[in-house]
Structures are given as structure tokens and as C-alpha cells.
PDB file of C-alpha atoms in Angstrom:
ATOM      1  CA  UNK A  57      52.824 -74.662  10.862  1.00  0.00           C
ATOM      2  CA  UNK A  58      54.133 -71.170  11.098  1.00  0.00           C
ATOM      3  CA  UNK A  59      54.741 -70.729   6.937  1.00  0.00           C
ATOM      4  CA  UNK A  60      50.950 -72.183   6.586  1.00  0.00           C
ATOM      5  CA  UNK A  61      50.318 -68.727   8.415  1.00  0.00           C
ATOM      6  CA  UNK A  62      53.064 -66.927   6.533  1.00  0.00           C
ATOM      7  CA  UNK A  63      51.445 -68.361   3.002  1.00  0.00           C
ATOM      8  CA  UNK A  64      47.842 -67.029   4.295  1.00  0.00           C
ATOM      9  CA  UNK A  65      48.942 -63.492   5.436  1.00  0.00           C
ATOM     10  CA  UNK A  66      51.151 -63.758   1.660  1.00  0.00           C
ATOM     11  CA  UNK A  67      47.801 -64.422  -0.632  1.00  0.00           C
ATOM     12  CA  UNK A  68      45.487 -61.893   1.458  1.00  0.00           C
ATOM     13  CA  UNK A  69      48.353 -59.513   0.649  1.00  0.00           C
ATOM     14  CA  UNK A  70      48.138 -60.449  -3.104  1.00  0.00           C
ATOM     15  CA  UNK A  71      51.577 -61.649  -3.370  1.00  0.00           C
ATOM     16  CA  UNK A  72      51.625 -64.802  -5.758  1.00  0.00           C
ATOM     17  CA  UNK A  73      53.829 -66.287  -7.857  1.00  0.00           C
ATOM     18  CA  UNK A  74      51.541 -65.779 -11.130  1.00  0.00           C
ATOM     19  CA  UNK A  75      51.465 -62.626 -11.023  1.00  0.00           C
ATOM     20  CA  UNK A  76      54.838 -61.437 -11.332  1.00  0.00           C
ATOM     21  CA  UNK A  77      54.084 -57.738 -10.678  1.00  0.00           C
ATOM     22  CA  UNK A  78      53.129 -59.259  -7.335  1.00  0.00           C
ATOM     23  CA  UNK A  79      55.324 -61.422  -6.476  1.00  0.00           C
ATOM     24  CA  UNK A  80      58.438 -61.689  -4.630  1.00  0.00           C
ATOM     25  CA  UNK A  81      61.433 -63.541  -3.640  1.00  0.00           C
ATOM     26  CA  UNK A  82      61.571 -65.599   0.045  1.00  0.00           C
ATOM     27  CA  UNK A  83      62.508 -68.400   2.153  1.00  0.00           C
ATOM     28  CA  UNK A  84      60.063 -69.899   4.010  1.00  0.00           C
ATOM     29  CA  UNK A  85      62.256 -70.487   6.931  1.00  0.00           C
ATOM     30  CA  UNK A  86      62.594 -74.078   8.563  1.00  0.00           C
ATOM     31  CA  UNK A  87      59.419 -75.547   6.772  1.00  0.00           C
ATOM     32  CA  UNK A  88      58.309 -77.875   9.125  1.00  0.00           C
ATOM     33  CA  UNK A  89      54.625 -78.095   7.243  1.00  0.00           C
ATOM     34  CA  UNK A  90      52.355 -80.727   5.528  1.00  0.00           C
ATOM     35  CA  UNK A  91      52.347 -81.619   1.996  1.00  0.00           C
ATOM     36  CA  UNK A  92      49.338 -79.207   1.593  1.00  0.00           C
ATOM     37  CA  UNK A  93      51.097 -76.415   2.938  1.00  0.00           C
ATOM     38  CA  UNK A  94      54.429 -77.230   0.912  1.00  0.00           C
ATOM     39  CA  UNK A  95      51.808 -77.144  -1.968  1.00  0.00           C
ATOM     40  CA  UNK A  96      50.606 -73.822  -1.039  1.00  0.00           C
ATOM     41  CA  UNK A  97      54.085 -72.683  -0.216  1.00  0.00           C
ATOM     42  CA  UNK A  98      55.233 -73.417  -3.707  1.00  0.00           C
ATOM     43  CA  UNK A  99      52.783 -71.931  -5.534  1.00  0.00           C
ATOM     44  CA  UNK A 100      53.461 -68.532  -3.990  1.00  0.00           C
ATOM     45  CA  UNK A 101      57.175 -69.350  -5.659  1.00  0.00           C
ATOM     46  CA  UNK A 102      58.712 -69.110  -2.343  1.00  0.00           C
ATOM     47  CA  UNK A 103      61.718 -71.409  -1.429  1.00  0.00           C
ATOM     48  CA  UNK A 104      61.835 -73.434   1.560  1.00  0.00           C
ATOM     49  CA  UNK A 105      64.248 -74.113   4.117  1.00  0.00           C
ATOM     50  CA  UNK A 106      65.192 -77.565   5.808  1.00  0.00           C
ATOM     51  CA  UNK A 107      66.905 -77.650   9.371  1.00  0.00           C
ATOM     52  CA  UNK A 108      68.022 -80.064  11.688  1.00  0.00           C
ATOM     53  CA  UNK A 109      64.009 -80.755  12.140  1.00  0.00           C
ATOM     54  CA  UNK A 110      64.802 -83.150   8.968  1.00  0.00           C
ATOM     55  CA  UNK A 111      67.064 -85.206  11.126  1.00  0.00           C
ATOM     56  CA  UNK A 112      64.844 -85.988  14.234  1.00  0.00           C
ATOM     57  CA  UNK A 113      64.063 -89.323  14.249  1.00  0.00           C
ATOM     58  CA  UNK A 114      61.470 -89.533  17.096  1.00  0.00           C
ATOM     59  CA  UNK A 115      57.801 -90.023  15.712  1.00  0.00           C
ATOM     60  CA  UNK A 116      56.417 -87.486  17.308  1.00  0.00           C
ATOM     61  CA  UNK A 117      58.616 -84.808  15.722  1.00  0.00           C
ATOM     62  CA  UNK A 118      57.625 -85.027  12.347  1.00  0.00           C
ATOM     63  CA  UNK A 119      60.842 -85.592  10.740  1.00  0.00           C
ATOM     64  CA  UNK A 120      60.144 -88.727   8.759  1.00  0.00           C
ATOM     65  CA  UNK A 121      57.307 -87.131   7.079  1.00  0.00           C
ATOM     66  CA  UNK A 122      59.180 -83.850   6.311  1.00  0.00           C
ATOM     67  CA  UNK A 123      61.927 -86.205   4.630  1.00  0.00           C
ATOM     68  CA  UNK A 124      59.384 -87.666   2.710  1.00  0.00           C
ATOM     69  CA  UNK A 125      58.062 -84.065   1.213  1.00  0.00           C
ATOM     70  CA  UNK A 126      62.005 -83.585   0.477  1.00  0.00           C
ATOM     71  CA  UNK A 127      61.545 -84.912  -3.300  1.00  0.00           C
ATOM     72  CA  UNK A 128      57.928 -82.453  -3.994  1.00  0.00           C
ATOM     73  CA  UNK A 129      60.499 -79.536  -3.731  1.00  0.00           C
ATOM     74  CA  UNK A 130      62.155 -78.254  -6.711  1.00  0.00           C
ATOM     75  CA  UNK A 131      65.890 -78.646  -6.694  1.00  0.00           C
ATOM     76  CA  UNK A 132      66.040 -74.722  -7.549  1.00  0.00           C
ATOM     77  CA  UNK A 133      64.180 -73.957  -4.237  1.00  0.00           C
ATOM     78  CA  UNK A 134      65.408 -76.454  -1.852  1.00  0.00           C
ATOM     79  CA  UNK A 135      68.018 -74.233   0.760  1.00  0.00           C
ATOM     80  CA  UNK A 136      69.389 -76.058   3.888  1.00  0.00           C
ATOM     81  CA  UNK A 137      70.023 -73.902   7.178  1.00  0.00           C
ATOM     82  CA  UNK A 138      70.530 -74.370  10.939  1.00  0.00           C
ATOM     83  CA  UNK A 139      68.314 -72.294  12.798  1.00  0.00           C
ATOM     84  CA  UNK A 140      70.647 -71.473  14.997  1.00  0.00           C
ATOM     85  CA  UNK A 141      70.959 -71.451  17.915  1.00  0.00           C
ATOM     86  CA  UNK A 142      67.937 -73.643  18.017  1.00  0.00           C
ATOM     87  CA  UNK A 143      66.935 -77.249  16.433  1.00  0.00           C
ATOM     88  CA  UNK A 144      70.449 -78.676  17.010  1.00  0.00           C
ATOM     89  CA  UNK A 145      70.280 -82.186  14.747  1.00  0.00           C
ATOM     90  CA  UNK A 146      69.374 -84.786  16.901  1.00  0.00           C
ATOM     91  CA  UNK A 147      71.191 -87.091  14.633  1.00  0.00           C
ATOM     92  CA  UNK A 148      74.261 -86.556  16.739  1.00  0.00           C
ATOM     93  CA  UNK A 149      75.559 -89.579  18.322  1.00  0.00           C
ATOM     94  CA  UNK A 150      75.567 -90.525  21.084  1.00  0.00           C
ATOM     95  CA  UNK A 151      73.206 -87.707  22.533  1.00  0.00           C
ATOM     96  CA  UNK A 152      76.512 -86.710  24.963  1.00  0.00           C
ATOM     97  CA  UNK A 153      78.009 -85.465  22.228  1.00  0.00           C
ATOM     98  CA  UNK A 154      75.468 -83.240  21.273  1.00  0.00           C
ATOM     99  CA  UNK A 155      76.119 -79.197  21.809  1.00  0.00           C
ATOM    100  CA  UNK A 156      73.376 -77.216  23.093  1.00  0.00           C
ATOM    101  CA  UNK A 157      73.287 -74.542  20.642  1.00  0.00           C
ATOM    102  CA  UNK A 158      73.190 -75.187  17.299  1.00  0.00           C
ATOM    103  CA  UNK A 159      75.359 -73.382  14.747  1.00  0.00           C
ATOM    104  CA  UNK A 160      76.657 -73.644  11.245  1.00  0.00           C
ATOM    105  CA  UNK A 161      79.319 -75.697  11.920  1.00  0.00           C
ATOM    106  CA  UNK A 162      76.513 -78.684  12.426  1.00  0.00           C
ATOM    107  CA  UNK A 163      74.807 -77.923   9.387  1.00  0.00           C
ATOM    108  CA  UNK A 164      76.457 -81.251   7.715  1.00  0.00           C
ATOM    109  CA  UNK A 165      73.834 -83.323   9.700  1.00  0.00           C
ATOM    110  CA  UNK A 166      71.163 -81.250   8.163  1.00  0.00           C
ATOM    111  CA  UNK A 167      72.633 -82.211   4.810  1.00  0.00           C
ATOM    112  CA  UNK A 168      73.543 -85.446   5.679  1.00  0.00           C
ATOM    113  CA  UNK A 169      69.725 -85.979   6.125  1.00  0.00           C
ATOM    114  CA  UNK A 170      68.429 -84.073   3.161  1.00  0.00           C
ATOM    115  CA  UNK A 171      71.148 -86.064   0.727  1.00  0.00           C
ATOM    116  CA  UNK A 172      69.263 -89.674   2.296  1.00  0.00           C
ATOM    117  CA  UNK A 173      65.883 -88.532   2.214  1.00  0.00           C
ATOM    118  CA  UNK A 174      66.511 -87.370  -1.917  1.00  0.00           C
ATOM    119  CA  UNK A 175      68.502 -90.362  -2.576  1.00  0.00           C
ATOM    120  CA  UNK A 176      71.193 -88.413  -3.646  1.00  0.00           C
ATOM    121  CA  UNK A 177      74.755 -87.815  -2.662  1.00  0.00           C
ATOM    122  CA  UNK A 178      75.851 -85.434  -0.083  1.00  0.00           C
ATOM    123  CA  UNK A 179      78.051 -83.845  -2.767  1.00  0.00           C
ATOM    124  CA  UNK A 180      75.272 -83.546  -5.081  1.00  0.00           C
ATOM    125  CA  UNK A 181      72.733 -81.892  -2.587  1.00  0.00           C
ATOM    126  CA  UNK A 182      75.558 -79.628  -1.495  1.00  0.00           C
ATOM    127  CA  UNK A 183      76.848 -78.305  -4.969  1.00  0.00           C
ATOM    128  CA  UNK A 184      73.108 -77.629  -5.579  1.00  0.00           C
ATOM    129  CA  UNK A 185      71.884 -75.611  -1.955  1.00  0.00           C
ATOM    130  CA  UNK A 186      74.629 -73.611  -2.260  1.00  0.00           C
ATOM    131  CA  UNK A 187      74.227 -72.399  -5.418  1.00  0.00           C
ATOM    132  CA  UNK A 188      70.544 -72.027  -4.490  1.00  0.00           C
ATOM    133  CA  UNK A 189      71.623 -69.969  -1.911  1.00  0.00           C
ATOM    134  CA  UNK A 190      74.291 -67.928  -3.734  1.00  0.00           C
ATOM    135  CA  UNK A 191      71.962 -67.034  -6.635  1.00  0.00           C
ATOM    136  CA  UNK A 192      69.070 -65.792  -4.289  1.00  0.00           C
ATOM    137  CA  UNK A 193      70.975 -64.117  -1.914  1.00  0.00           C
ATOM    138  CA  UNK A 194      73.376 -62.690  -4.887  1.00  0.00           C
ATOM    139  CA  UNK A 195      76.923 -63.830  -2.969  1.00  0.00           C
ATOM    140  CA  UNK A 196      79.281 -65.016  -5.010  1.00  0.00           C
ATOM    141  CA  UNK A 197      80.889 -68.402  -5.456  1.00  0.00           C
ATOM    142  CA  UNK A 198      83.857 -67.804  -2.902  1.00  0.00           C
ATOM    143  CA  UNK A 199      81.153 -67.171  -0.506  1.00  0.00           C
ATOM    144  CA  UNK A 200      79.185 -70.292  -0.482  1.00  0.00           C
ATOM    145  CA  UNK A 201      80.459 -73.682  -1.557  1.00  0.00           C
TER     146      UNK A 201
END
């Protein structure tokens, strides 16, 4: 996983998140990782980003086992994203119908995903990224939400 490598280059900078005139705010984009690296993610304070990855149900993918690291993420670091153009969500049905870029216009199915794997409602998960994502990036509410 590319953030497992972001983490590494991170901690042999001396960036962590317990030692605050160290540390620093980031998204580890389109986390992808193990529960080891979400572990070591974490504890540099960094929040993570889910895409479309989330929402590929073919075993070889990974995305049932990124679902399942959904609930070891605090709710305050938890962001949702595209990764445009790439990673379109494969849960588009039937596969026709699929576009081939992605964009944020699809980024329902990413939520759609995240909301099942938490157990939570779509409404719930939504409220909750944005607001995540409008106190980090400073934007205010008519901008997200």
C-alpha cells in the first residue's frame, strides 16, 4: 500500500501525532491498506480517505476487507472521495451503465458502501464526512453538505 510508504517516509521525517510540535494535518488519500497500516496511519493522526475501492466486490480487489477496517476509523477522520478520474465504483449496475471516468457526481456509491459497511445510514455517514471535510479543509457549510 502506497500510505504504508507515505506513513514510513512520515515517522523517518519525525512527524507524529504525539508530538504536536511535529505533527501535521493530512489525508491519506484512497487508503486501500491493511489493518496494520490503518493502525500505523492513525497513530500519525492522519485521516483517511475511502473511494470507490470500498465498493468492489471482486475478491481479489480487496474491498471486503477494506469495508471491514471501515468501523477501526474514527468518525472524526473518516473522509469519502472519488479519485477521479480513476476507481469508478464498480457497484454500478449493470456494468453497461458504468462511465469510464469517475467523477464526483458518482461519489454516492462510495457512500452508499461506506454507510453498509458502518451499519449506519447514508444520511448519517454523509452529515458526518462532510463536516469532516469542511472542518479540515476550513470551507464552510454552504460548501459541503
Amino acid at each position: 500500500c502506497a500510505g504504508a510508504r507515505f506513513a514510513d517516509i512520515l515517522t523517518q521525517a519525525g512527524i507524529s501525532s504525539s508530538n504536536s510540535s511535529s505533527s501535521i494535518p493530512g489525508v491519506l488519500h484512497c487508503f486501500t491498506g491493511n489493518a496494520e497500516e490503518l493502525q500505523q496511519v492513525l497513530g500519525l493522526g492522519l485521516h483517511v480517505g475511502i473511494t470507490g475501492w470500498v465498493a468492489d466486490d471482486r475478491p481479489e480487489r480487496g474491498g471486503a476487507e477494506l469495508a471491514a477496517l471501515l468501523p477501526h476509523i474514527p468518525a472524526d477522520r473518516l473522509m469519502i472521495e472519488t479519485d477521479a478520474p480513476y476507481l469508478v465504483p464498480r457497484s454500478i449496475q449493470p456494468s453497461k451503465a458504468r462511465p469510464n471516468r469517475n467523477e464526483a457526481a458518482l461519489l454516492p456509491h462510495v457512500l452508499t458502501a461506506v454507510a453498509a459497511a458502518l451499519g449506519q445510514s447514508e444520511e448519517e455517514v454523509a452529515a458526518r464526512t462532510a463536516a469532516v471535510a469542511r472542518a479540515f479543509f476550513r470551507l464552510p457549510d454552504s460548501i459541503v453538505g
